[in-house]
Coordinates of C-alpha atoms and ligand atoms in Angstrom, one line a residue:
X1 CA 50.6 78.5 71.8
X2 CA 48.2 80.9 72.6
X3 CA 44.5 81.6 71.7
X4 CA 44.1 84.3 68.8
X5 CA 43.2 87.8 70.0
X6 CA 40.3 87.8 67.5
X7 CA 38.7 84.7 69.3
X8 CA 39.0 86.2 72.7
X9 CA 37.6 89.5 71.5
X10 CA 34.5 87.7 70.0
X11 CA 34.5 85.7 73.6
X12 CA 34.5 89.0 75.4
X13 CA 31.7 90.4 73.6
X14 CA 29.6 87.3 74.0
X15 CA 30.6 87.5 77.8
X16 CA 29.5 91.0 78.1
X17 CA 26.2 90.2 76.8
X18 CA 25.7 87.4 79.2
X19 CA 26.3 84.8 76.6
X20 CA 28.8 81.8 77.4
X21 CA 31.5 81.0 75.0
X22 CA 33.8 77.9 74.7
X23 CA 36.5 76.9 72.6
X24 CA 36.1 73.8 71.0
X25 CA 36.9 71.2 68.2
X26 CA 40.1 70.8 66.3
X27 CA 41.6 74.2 67.4
X28 CA 41.5 73.1 71.0
X29 CA 42.9 69.7 70.3
X30 CA 45.7 71.3 68.4
X31 CA 46.5 74.0 71.4
X32 CA 46.6 71.0 73.7
X33 CA 49.3 69.1 71.7
X34 CA 51.1 72.5 70.7
X35 CA 50.2 72.1 67.0
X36 CA 49.0 75.6 65.5
X37 CA 45.3 75.5 64.8
X38 CA 44.1 75.8 61.3
X39 CA 40.7 77.4 62.3
X40 CA 38.9 78.5 65.4
X41 CA 35.6 77.2 66.8
X42 CA 33.6 78.8 69.3
X43 CA 30.4 77.2 71.0
X44 CA 28.0 79.5 72.5
X45 CA 24.5 79.5 74.3
X46 CA 23.4 82.4 72.4
X47 CA 21.0 81.6 69.3
X48 CA 22.4 82.2 65.9
X49 CA 20.1 85.4 65.3
X50 CA 21.5 86.8 68.5
X51 CA 25.2 86.1 67.2
X52 CA 24.4 87.6 64.0
X53 CA 23.0 90.7 65.9
X54 CA 26.2 91.1 68.0
X55 CA 28.5 90.9 65.1
X56 CA 26.8 92.5 62.0
X57 CA 29.7 91.5 59.9
X58 CA 29.1 87.8 60.1
X59 CA 27.3 85.2 57.8
X60 CA 24.6 83.0 58.8
X61 CA 23.4 80.8 55.9
X62 CA 22.8 77.5 57.3
X63 CA 20.5 76.0 59.6
X64 CA 22.8 74.3 61.9
X65 CA 23.6 77.0 64.1
X66 CA 27.2 78.1 62.6
X67 CA 27.6 81.8 62.1
X68 CA 30.8 83.0 60.3
X69 CA 32.2 86.0 62.1
X70 CA 34.5 88.0 59.9
X71 CA 37.5 89.6 61.7
X72 CA 40.2 92.3 60.5
X73 CA 42.9 89.5 60.8
X74 CA 45.6 89.3 58.1
X75 CA 46.0 85.7 59.2
X76 CA 44.0 83.5 57.2
X77 CA 43.2 81.2 60.1
X78 CA 41.5 83.7 62.0
X79 CA 39.7 85.7 58.9
X80 CA 36.5 84.0 59.7
X81 CA 35.7 82.5 63.2
X82 CA 33.1 80.0 63.4
X83 CA 30.4 80.4 66.5
X84 CA 27.9 77.8 66.7
X85 CA 25.1 77.5 69.0
X86 CA 25.1 74.6 71.5
X87 CA 23.0 71.8 69.6
X88 CA 22.5 68.0 69.4
X89 CA 21.6 66.6 66.1
X90 CA 19.0 64.1 65.0
X91 CA 20.0 61.0 62.7
X92 CA 21.2 62.0 59.2
X93 CA 18.6 59.8 57.1
X94 CA 19.9 61.5 53.8
X95 CA 23.3 61.0 54.8
X96 CA 24.1 64.6 54.0
X97 CA 22.7 66.7 56.8
X98 CA 21.3 65.9 60.2
X99 CA 17.3 65.7 59.9
X100 CA 17.0 68.1 62.6
X101 CA 19.3 70.2 64.9
X102 CA 18.0 71.0 68.4
X103 CA 19.6 74.0 70.2
X104 CA 20.6 73.1 74.0
X105 CA 21.4 74.9 77.0
X106 CA 24.7 73.3 78.2
X107 CA 28.1 72.7 76.8
X108 CA 27.9 69.3 78.1
X109 CA 24.8 68.4 76.1
X110 CA 26.8 69.8 72.9
X111 CA 29.8 67.6 73.7
X112 CA 27.9 64.5 73.9
X113 CA 26.8 64.9 70.1
X114 CA 30.6 65.0 69.1
X115 CA 32.4 62.0 67.5
X116 CA 35.6 61.3 69.3
X117 CA 36.7 62.0 72.9
X118 CA 39.5 64.1 71.8
X119 CA 37.1 66.3 69.7
X120 CA 34.7 66.5 72.8
X121 CA 36.6 68.8 74.9
X122 CA 35.8 72.5 75.8
X123 CA 37.4 75.3 77.4
X124 CA 35.4 78.1 79.0
X125 CA 36.4 81.7 77.5
X126 CA 34.4 83.7 79.7
X127 CA 34.7 82.6 83.1
X128 CA 38.7 83.0 82.9
X129 CA 38.9 85.4 80.3
X130 CA 41.4 87.6 81.8
X131 CA 43.4 84.8 83.2
X132 CA 43.7 83.4 79.3
X133 CA 44.1 86.8 77.9
X134 CA 46.9 87.7 80.1
X135 CA 48.9 84.6 79.9
X136 CA 52.1 85.1 78.6
X137 CA 54.3 82.3 78.0
X138 CA 52.8 79.5 80.0
X139 CA 52.2 76.5 77.9
X140 CA 48.5 76.5 77.0
X141 CA 48.1 72.8 78.5
X142 CA 49.6 73.6 81.7
X143 CA 47.4 76.7 82.1
X144 CA 44.3 74.9 81.4
X145 CA 45.2 72.1 83.6
X146 CA 46.4 74.1 86.7
X147 CA 43.2 76.1 86.6
X148 CA 41.1 73.5 85.8
X149 CA 39.7 75.3 82.7
X150 CA 39.0 72.2 80.7
X151 CA 35.3 70.6 80.2
X152 CA 36.1 67.2 79.4
X153 CA 33.0 64.7 80.3
X154 CA 34.5 61.7 78.2
X155 CA 38.1 61.6 79.1
X156 CA 39.3 63.2 76.0
X157 CA 42.7 64.7 77.7
X158 CA 43.5 61.0 78.9
X159 CA 43.0 59.9 75.4
X160 CA 45.0 62.8 73.7
X161 CA 48.0 62.0 76.0
X162 CA 47.7 58.4 75.2
X163 CA 47.4 59.0 71.4
X164 CA 44.0 57.1 71.4
X165 CA 40.9 57.6 69.1
X166 CA 37.9 56.5 70.8
X167 CA 34.3 57.2 69.9
X168 CA 32.2 59.2 72.5
X169 CA 29.9 56.6 74.2
X170 CA 28.9 53.5 72.1
X171 CA 30.8 53.4 69.0
X172 CA 28.6 51.4 66.9
X173 CA 25.7 53.5 67.8
X174 CA 27.7 56.8 66.9
X175 CA 28.6 55.3 63.5
X176 CA 25.1 54.2 63.0
X177 CA 24.0 57.7 63.6
X178 CA 26.2 59.1 61.0
X179 CA 28.7 56.8 58.7
X180 CA 30.8 59.8 57.7
X181 CA 32.4 59.2 61.3
X182 CA 33.8 55.8 59.8
X183 CA 35.7 58.0 57.5
X184 CA 36.6 60.8 60.1
X185 CA 38.2 57.9 62.3
X186 CA 40.4 56.9 59.6
X187 CA 41.1 60.7 59.0
X188 CA 42.1 61.2 62.7
X189 CA 44.1 57.9 62.8
X190 CA 46.2 59.3 59.9
X191 CA 46.3 63.1 60.8
X192 CA 46.9 62.8 64.4
X193 CA 48.9 59.3 64.2
X194 CA 46.7 58.1 67.0
X195 CA 45.7 54.2 67.6
X196 CA 42.1 53.3 67.4
X197 CA 40.8 52.3 70.4
X198 CA 39.6 48.5 70.4
X199 CA 36.0 48.7 70.7
X200 CA 35.9 51.6 68.3
X201 CA 38.1 49.6 65.9
X202 CA 35.6 46.7 66.2
X203 CA 32.6 48.9 65.4
X204 CA 34.4 50.4 62.5
X205 CA 34.7 46.8 60.8
X206 CA 31.2 45.9 61.9
X207 CA 29.6 49.0 60.4
X208 CA 32.0 49.7 57.3
X209 CA 29.4 48.8 54.8
X210 CA 27.0 51.9 56.1
X211 CA 29.6 53.9 54.0
X212 CA 27.7 52.8 51.0
X213 CA 24.8 55.3 52.1
X214 CA 27.1 58.2 52.4
X215 CA 26.9 61.1 50.1
X216 CA 30.1 61.1 47.6
X217 CA 31.1 64.6 48.4
X218 CA 31.3 64.1 52.4
X219 CA 33.6 61.0 51.8
X220 CA 35.6 62.9 49.3
X221 CA 36.4 65.7 51.7
X222 CA 37.2 63.3 54.4
X223 CA 39.4 61.2 52.1
X224 CA 41.1 64.4 50.7
X225 CA 42.2 65.5 54.4
X226 CA 43.4 62.1 55.0
X227 CA 45.5 61.8 51.6
X228 CA 46.8 65.1 52.4
X229 CA 48.5 63.8 55.9
X230 CA 51.9 62.5 56.1
X231 CA 50.6 59.3 57.1
X232 CA 48.3 58.9 53.9
X233 CA 49.5 55.2 53.1
X234 CA 48.6 54.3 56.7
X235 CA 45.0 55.7 56.1
X236 CA 44.5 53.6 53.0
X237 CA 45.8 50.4 54.7
X238 CA 43.5 50.9 57.6
X239 CA 40.8 51.4 55.2
X240 CA 41.5 48.0 53.7
X241 CA 41.9 45.9 57.0
X242 CA 38.5 47.7 58.3
X243 CA 36.7 46.8 55.2
X244 CA 36.2 50.6 54.2
X245 CA 38.2 50.8 51.2
X246 CA 35.9 48.6 49.5
X247 CA 33.3 51.3 49.5
X248 CA 35.5 54.0 48.6
X249 CA 38.3 52.7 46.1
X250 CA 37.3 49.0 45.6
X251 CA 39.6 49.2 42.4
X252 CA 42.5 49.2 44.7
X253 CA 41.6 45.8 46.2
X254 CA 42.2 43.9 42.9
X255 CA 45.8 44.8 43.4
X256 CA 45.9 42.7 46.7
X257 CA 47.9 39.7 45.8
X258 CA 48.4 40.5 42.1
X259 CA 52.2 39.5 41.8
X260 CA 54.3 41.4 39.5
X261 CA 57.3 40.7 37.7
X262 CA 60.6 40.0 38.7
X263 CA 61.6 43.6 39.2
X264 CA 59.0 44.1 41.8
X265 CA 59.1 42.9 45.2
X266 CA 55.5 44.0 46.1
X267 CA 52.2 43.2 44.9
X268 CA 50.5 46.0 43.0
X269 CA 48.3 47.1 45.9
X270 CA 51.2 47.3 48.2
X271 CA 53.1 49.2 45.3
X272 CA 50.4 51.6 45.0
X273 CA 50.5 52.4 48.6
X274 CA 54.1 52.8 49.1
X275 CA 54.2 55.2 46.2
X276 CA 51.5 57.1 47.9
X277 CA 53.4 56.9 51.2
X278 CA 56.5 58.6 49.3
X279 CA 54.4 61.3 47.8
X280 CA 52.8 61.9 51.1
X281 CA 56.3 62.4 53.0
X282 CA 57.5 64.6 50.4
X283 CA 54.4 66.9 50.6
X284 CA 53.4 66.7 47.1
X285 CA 50.0 68.2 46.0
X286 CA 46.7 66.3 46.1
X287 CA 46.7 65.3 42.3
X288 CA 50.3 64.0 42.8
X289 CA 49.5 62.1 45.6
X290 CA 46.2 60.6 43.8
X291 CA 48.3 59.7 40.9
X292 CA 50.7 57.9 43.1
X293 CA 48.2 55.9 44.6
X294 CA 46.3 55.2 41.4
X295 CA 49.3 54.9 38.8
X296 CA 49.1 51.2 38.5
X297 CA 45.4 50.6 39.2
X298 CA 45.1 49.1 35.7
X299 CA 47.8 46.7 36.3
X300 CA 45.4 43.6 37.4
X301 CA 43.1 44.1 34.4
X302 CA 46.1 43.8 31.8
X303 CA 48.1 41.2 33.6
X304 CA 49.1 38.6 31.0
X305 CA 51.9 35.7 31.4
X306 CA 54.5 35.8 28.5
X307 CA 57.2 33.8 27.4
X308 CA 60.5 35.9 28.3
X309 CA 62.2 34.8 25.2
X310 CA 59.5 35.4 22.5
X311 CA 57.3 37.7 24.2
X312 CA 54.5 35.6 23.3
X313 CA 51.6 34.8 25.6
X314 CA 51.7 31.4 27.3
X315 CA 50.0 29.3 29.6
X316 CA 50.6 29.7 33.5
X317 CA 53.3 27.2 34.6
X318 CA 55.5 27.6 31.3
X319 CA 58.6 29.7 31.6
X320 CA 57.9 33.3 31.5
X321 CA 57.0 36.4 33.5
X322 CA 54.0 38.9 34.0
X323 CA 53.3 41.7 31.6
X324 CA 51.1 44.9 31.8
X325 CA 51.1 46.4 28.5
X326 CA 49.0 49.4 28.3
X327 CA 48.2 49.4 31.9
X328 CA 48.5 53.2 32.1
X329 CA 45.8 53.6 29.5
X330 CA 43.4 51.3 31.2
X331 CA 44.6 52.8 34.8
X332 CA 43.9 56.4 33.4
X333 CA 40.4 55.4 32.5
X334 CA 40.0 53.6 35.8
X335 CA 41.3 56.5 37.8
X336 CA 38.7 59.1 36.1
X337 CA 36.0 56.9 36.7
X338 CA 36.9 56.2 40.3
X339 CA 37.5 59.9 41.0
X340 CA 34.4 61.3 39.2
X341 CA 32.2 58.6 41.3
X342 CA 33.7 60.5 44.5
X343 CA 32.8 63.8 42.9
X344 CA 36.2 65.2 42.8
X345 CA 36.6 68.4 40.7
X346 CA 37.1 68.1 36.7
X347 CA 40.5 69.8 37.3
X348 CA 41.7 67.1 39.6
X349 CA 40.1 64.2 37.7
X350 CA 41.7 65.5 34.4
X351 CA 45.3 66.1 35.7
X352 CA 45.3 62.7 37.8
X353 CA 44.2 60.9 34.9
X354 CA 46.7 62.7 32.7
X355 CA 49.4 61.8 35.3
X356 CA 48.5 58.1 35.4
X357 CA 48.3 57.8 31.6
X358 CA 51.8 59.3 31.1
X359 CA 53.6 57.9 34.0
X360 CA 55.4 55.4 31.8
X361 CA 57.3 58.2 30.0
X362 CA 60.6 57.4 28.5
X363 CA 63.8 59.0 30.4
X364 CA 66.5 56.4 29.9
X365 CA 69.4 58.7 28.3
X366 CA 70.3 56.4 25.7
X367 CA 66.8 56.2 24.0
X368 CA 65.3 59.6 24.8
X369 CA 65.5 62.1 22.2
X370 CA 65.0 65.7 21.8
X371 CA 62.0 65.1 19.5
X372 CA 60.5 62.6 22.1
X373 CA 61.1 65.1 24.9
X374 CA 59.3 67.6 22.9
X375 CA 56.4 65.3 22.1
X376 CA 56.0 64.6 25.9
X377 CA 56.0 68.4 26.7
X378 CA 53.5 68.9 24.1
X379 CA 51.0 66.2 25.6
X380 CA 51.6 67.0 29.4
X381 CA 52.1 70.7 29.2
X382 CA 55.0 72.4 30.5
X383 CA 53.2 73.3 33.7
X384 CA 52.6 69.6 34.7
X385 CA 56.1 68.0 33.9
X386 CA 57.5 68.5 37.3
X387 CA 54.1 66.8 38.9
X388 CA 54.8 64.0 36.2
X389 CA 58.3 63.7 37.3
X390 CA 57.2 63.6 40.9
X391 CA 54.8 60.7 40.2
X392 CA 57.5 58.7 38.6
X393 CA 59.7 59.2 41.6
X394 CA 57.4 57.9 43.9
X395 CA 56.7 54.9 41.4
X396 CA 60.6 54.3 41.5
X397 CA 60.6 54.5 45.4
X398 CA 57.4 52.8 45.8
X399 CA 58.6 49.8 44.0
X400 CA 61.4 49.3 46.6
X401 CA 64.0 50.6 44.6
X402 CA 66.2 52.6 47.0
X403 CA 66.9 55.7 44.8
X404 CA 64.7 57.7 42.5
X405 CA 67.5 57.5 40.0
X406 CA 68.3 61.3 40.3
X407 CA 70.9 61.0 37.8
X408 CA 68.8 59.7 34.9
X409 CA 65.7 61.9 35.9
X410 CA 67.9 64.9 36.2
X411 CA 69.3 64.1 32.5
X412 CA 65.7 64.1 31.3
X413 CA 65.0 67.5 33.3
X414 CA 67.8 68.9 31.5
X415 CA 66.5 67.9 28.3
X416 CA 63.0 69.2 29.2
X417 CA 64.7 72.7 30.0
X418 CA 66.6 72.5 26.5
X419 CA 63.3 72.0 24.6
X420 CA 60.8 74.0 26.6
X421 CA 61.5 76.9 24.2
X422 CA 61.0 74.7 21.1
X423 CA 57.8 74.7 19.5
X424 CA 55.3 72.2 20.9
X425 CA 52.1 73.3 20.0
X426 CA 50.7 74.9 16.9
X427 CA 50.5 78.1 18.7
X428 CA 54.3 78.1 18.9
X429 CA 55.1 77.8 15.3
X430 CA 56.9 80.5 13.6
X431 CA 53.6 81.0 11.5
X432 CA 49.9 81.0 12.1
X433 CA 46.8 80.5 10.0
X434 CA 46.4 83.9 9.6
X435 CA 49.8 84.3 7.9
X436 CA 49.0 81.4 5.6
X437 CA 45.8 83.3 4.5
X438 CA 47.2 86.6 4.0
X439 CA 50.7 85.5 2.5
X440 CA 49.7 82.6 0.4
X441 CA 46.2 83.5 -0.2
X442 CA 45.0 80.3 1.2
X443 CA 41.2 80.7 2.2
X444 CA 39.9 80.1 5.7
X445 CA 39.1 76.6 6.2
X446 CA 40.0 73.0 6.4
X447 CA 43.2 73.1 4.4
X448 CA 44.8 75.6 6.8
X449 CA 44.2 73.1 9.6
X450 CA 45.9 70.2 7.6
X451 CA 48.9 72.4 6.7
X452 CA 49.5 73.5 10.2
X453 CA 49.0 69.9 11.5
X454 CA 51.9 68.7 8.7
X455 CA 54.1 71.7 9.7
X456 CA 53.7 71.1 13.4
X457 CA 55.0 67.5 13.1
X458 CA 57.9 68.5 10.7
X459 CA 58.7 71.0 13.2
X460 CA 58.7 68.7 16.3
X461 CA 61.2 66.4 14.4
X462 CA 63.3 69.1 13.6
X463 CA 63.0 72.5 15.4
X464 CA 65.4 74.4 13.1
X465 CA 62.6 74.4 10.2
X466 CA 60.7 76.5 12.8
X467 CA 61.3 80.0 10.8
X468 CA 58.5 82.1 9.0
X469 CA 60.6 81.6 5.6
X470 CA 61.1 78.1 5.9
X471 CA 57.6 77.2 6.9
X472 CA 56.0 79.5 4.4
X473 CA 57.9 77.8 1.5
X474 CA 56.9 74.5 2.9
X475 CA 53.3 75.5 3.3
X476 CA 53.2 76.9 -0.4
X477 CA 54.3 73.5 -1.4
X478 CA 51.6 71.8 0.6
X479 CA 48.8 74.1 -0.4
X480 CA 49.4 73.1 -4.2
X481 CA 48.4 69.4 -3.2
X482 CA 44.9 68.3 -3.4
X483 CA 42.8 67.5 -0.3
X484 CA 43.4 63.8 -1.3
X485 CA 47.2 64.3 -1.5
X486 CA 47.3 66.4 1.7
X487 CA 45.0 64.3 4.0
X488 CA 47.3 61.3 3.9
X489 CA 50.4 63.4 4.6
X490 CA 48.6 64.6 7.6
X491 CA 47.6 61.0 8.8
X492 CA 51.4 60.2 8.0
X493 CA 52.6 62.9 10.1
X494 CA 50.5 61.6 13.0
X495 CA 51.7 58.0 12.4
X496 CA 55.1 59.3 12.3
X497 CA 54.7 60.8 15.8
X498 CA 53.2 57.6 17.0
X499 CA 55.8 55.5 15.5
X500 CA 58.6 57.5 16.9
X501 CA 57.0 56.9 20.3
X502 CA 56.6 53.2 19.7
X503 CA 60.2 52.4 18.6
X504 CA 61.0 53.8 21.9
X505 CA 58.5 51.7 23.7
X506 CA 59.9 48.5 21.7
X507 CA 63.2 49.5 22.7
X508 CA 62.4 49.6 26.4
X509 CA 60.2 46.5 26.1
X510 CA 63.2 44.6 24.5
X511 CA 65.5 45.9 27.2
X512 CA 63.5 45.1 30.3
X513 CA 61.4 42.5 28.7
X514 CA 58.4 43.9 30.6
X515 CA 57.2 47.1 31.9
Ligands
ATP1 P1 40.4 70.0 61.9 O1 41.5 70.3 62.8 O2 40.8 69.0 60.7 O3 39.4 71.0 61.3 P2 38.2 69.2 63.6 O4 38.2 68.2 64.5 O5 38.1 70.6 63.7 O6 39.5 68.9 62.8 P3 36.2 69.5 61.8 O7 35.4 68.5 60.7 O8 36.2 70.8 61.5 O9 37.2 68.7 62.5 O10 34.8 69.5 63.1 C1 34.7 70.3 63.9 C2 34.1 69.5 65.3 O11 33.0 69.2 65.1 C3 34.8 68.1 65.7 O12 36.1 68.3 66.5 C4 33.8 67.4 66.2 O13 33.8 67.7 67.7 C5 32.7 68.0 65.5 N1 32.2 67.0 64.4 C6 32.3 67.4 63.3 N2 32.0 66.5 62.4 C7 31.1 65.8 63.1 C8 30.3 64.5 62.7 N3 30.2 63.9 61.5 N4 30.0 63.8 64.2 C9 30.0 64.3 65.3 N5 30.8 65.3 65.5 C10 31.4 66.0 64.6
MG2 MG1 37.8 72.3 62.4

């Protein structure tokens, strides 16, 4: 692993102008562990204005000393290199930004403000620039060690080798200065797979409640980074054991000890966690991971003990089992509320709550019909079907069932392929409102919408009806009806769609008793 040449060029320019330049932060941590860096950070004693002057193609639009230097690189990790003036920071009384940033003279003072020892190291890029630039083949770590290039006042290198996350200085004090570091600890624990050192862990537990005051979007960003790691499940679990989860996603805690029916070996919390874990190992998107984590969040609120034979609610202690009717509906609402609270984008909120809402979709080959698949596709959107299947797969694996039932899911996917070209929305009908106006002289207005709704429902049930000729004929008949006759027909069409879905649901309930 080598330092990007754009970084070395910037260091050389700083050096030629008698400034210092150090490689710092995540990129150094990555290089020392043979991981390709995602971005590059340089620390310097040049003031932001001076950096900006040296690199005209740069942006300086904050008051925290960071100048983004643009490069010509095609590599996305090198397009902008962040050059930050050595600084310390005051406390974060608004929990968003430090109250004051004070520029300082030495790298040691700068490193002392950083959160964890593995993040508080630096490599001098000016003193040894030639050595580093001409390095060919020698492992970065060896080069740095054999030439003593590392500035490491807090034992970061030792902790990096040990796989240990340790706060710089007094852990409690560091968390009290900026409580976001609580979330960062969890994020690095998951991202790096490091153990959390004992005192740091104790401080995490003691100071967890401070998270209450942290701006939602800062928490969201660290949570997102954590969820996007392979060890997302471990991350959520350590949030629970340290008490942080209560301040971020407390609804998940209602699932702890919430026992499920005979088909489940895990309680609701653990099941949600295992689903996320599977999704994370599969490299799924943020929306899918969040949906996997939240898919059963509505279960504790909807849990009812019922008689297995009659399906009637009975008192606890009587023979029966747990049911969770409509948990996906309740869960989708809860998920939206939770993600809104954390200031996730509307796009993520809509996608996740839709996935939670639809995660119970039927794919039993003996029950599912083409019309049912068409309705599913119409509700979910063809572009989201793969994600929905991913969530369901995570659900199955997360329940401790060894296989994601590939045969059954594949059968559904085949049916989806089959109906993808079928009409599933009014847009795909062989006629549109304009045709009705032109060919049948129906005036623009409510009638058009009513007719289209009835036609769509009929076509969803039988796609062979979707020809211009048949639909125009049917529309002409419908147009003859009065509003009073048409309105119930439209309602009936809706009802029929719901009934078709219900009969499937009923069948499922009968078969498995609970779901
Ligand atoms: P990544 O590889 O994910 O970018 P990173 O360590 O670079 O990890 P950043 O959030 O980019 O994480 O922060 C860069 C560096 O700035 C950190 O390594 C750390 O030294 C310092 N830092 C960032 N946020 C804080 C904070 N809240 N408190 C103290 N130091 C921080
Ligand atoms: Mg970084």
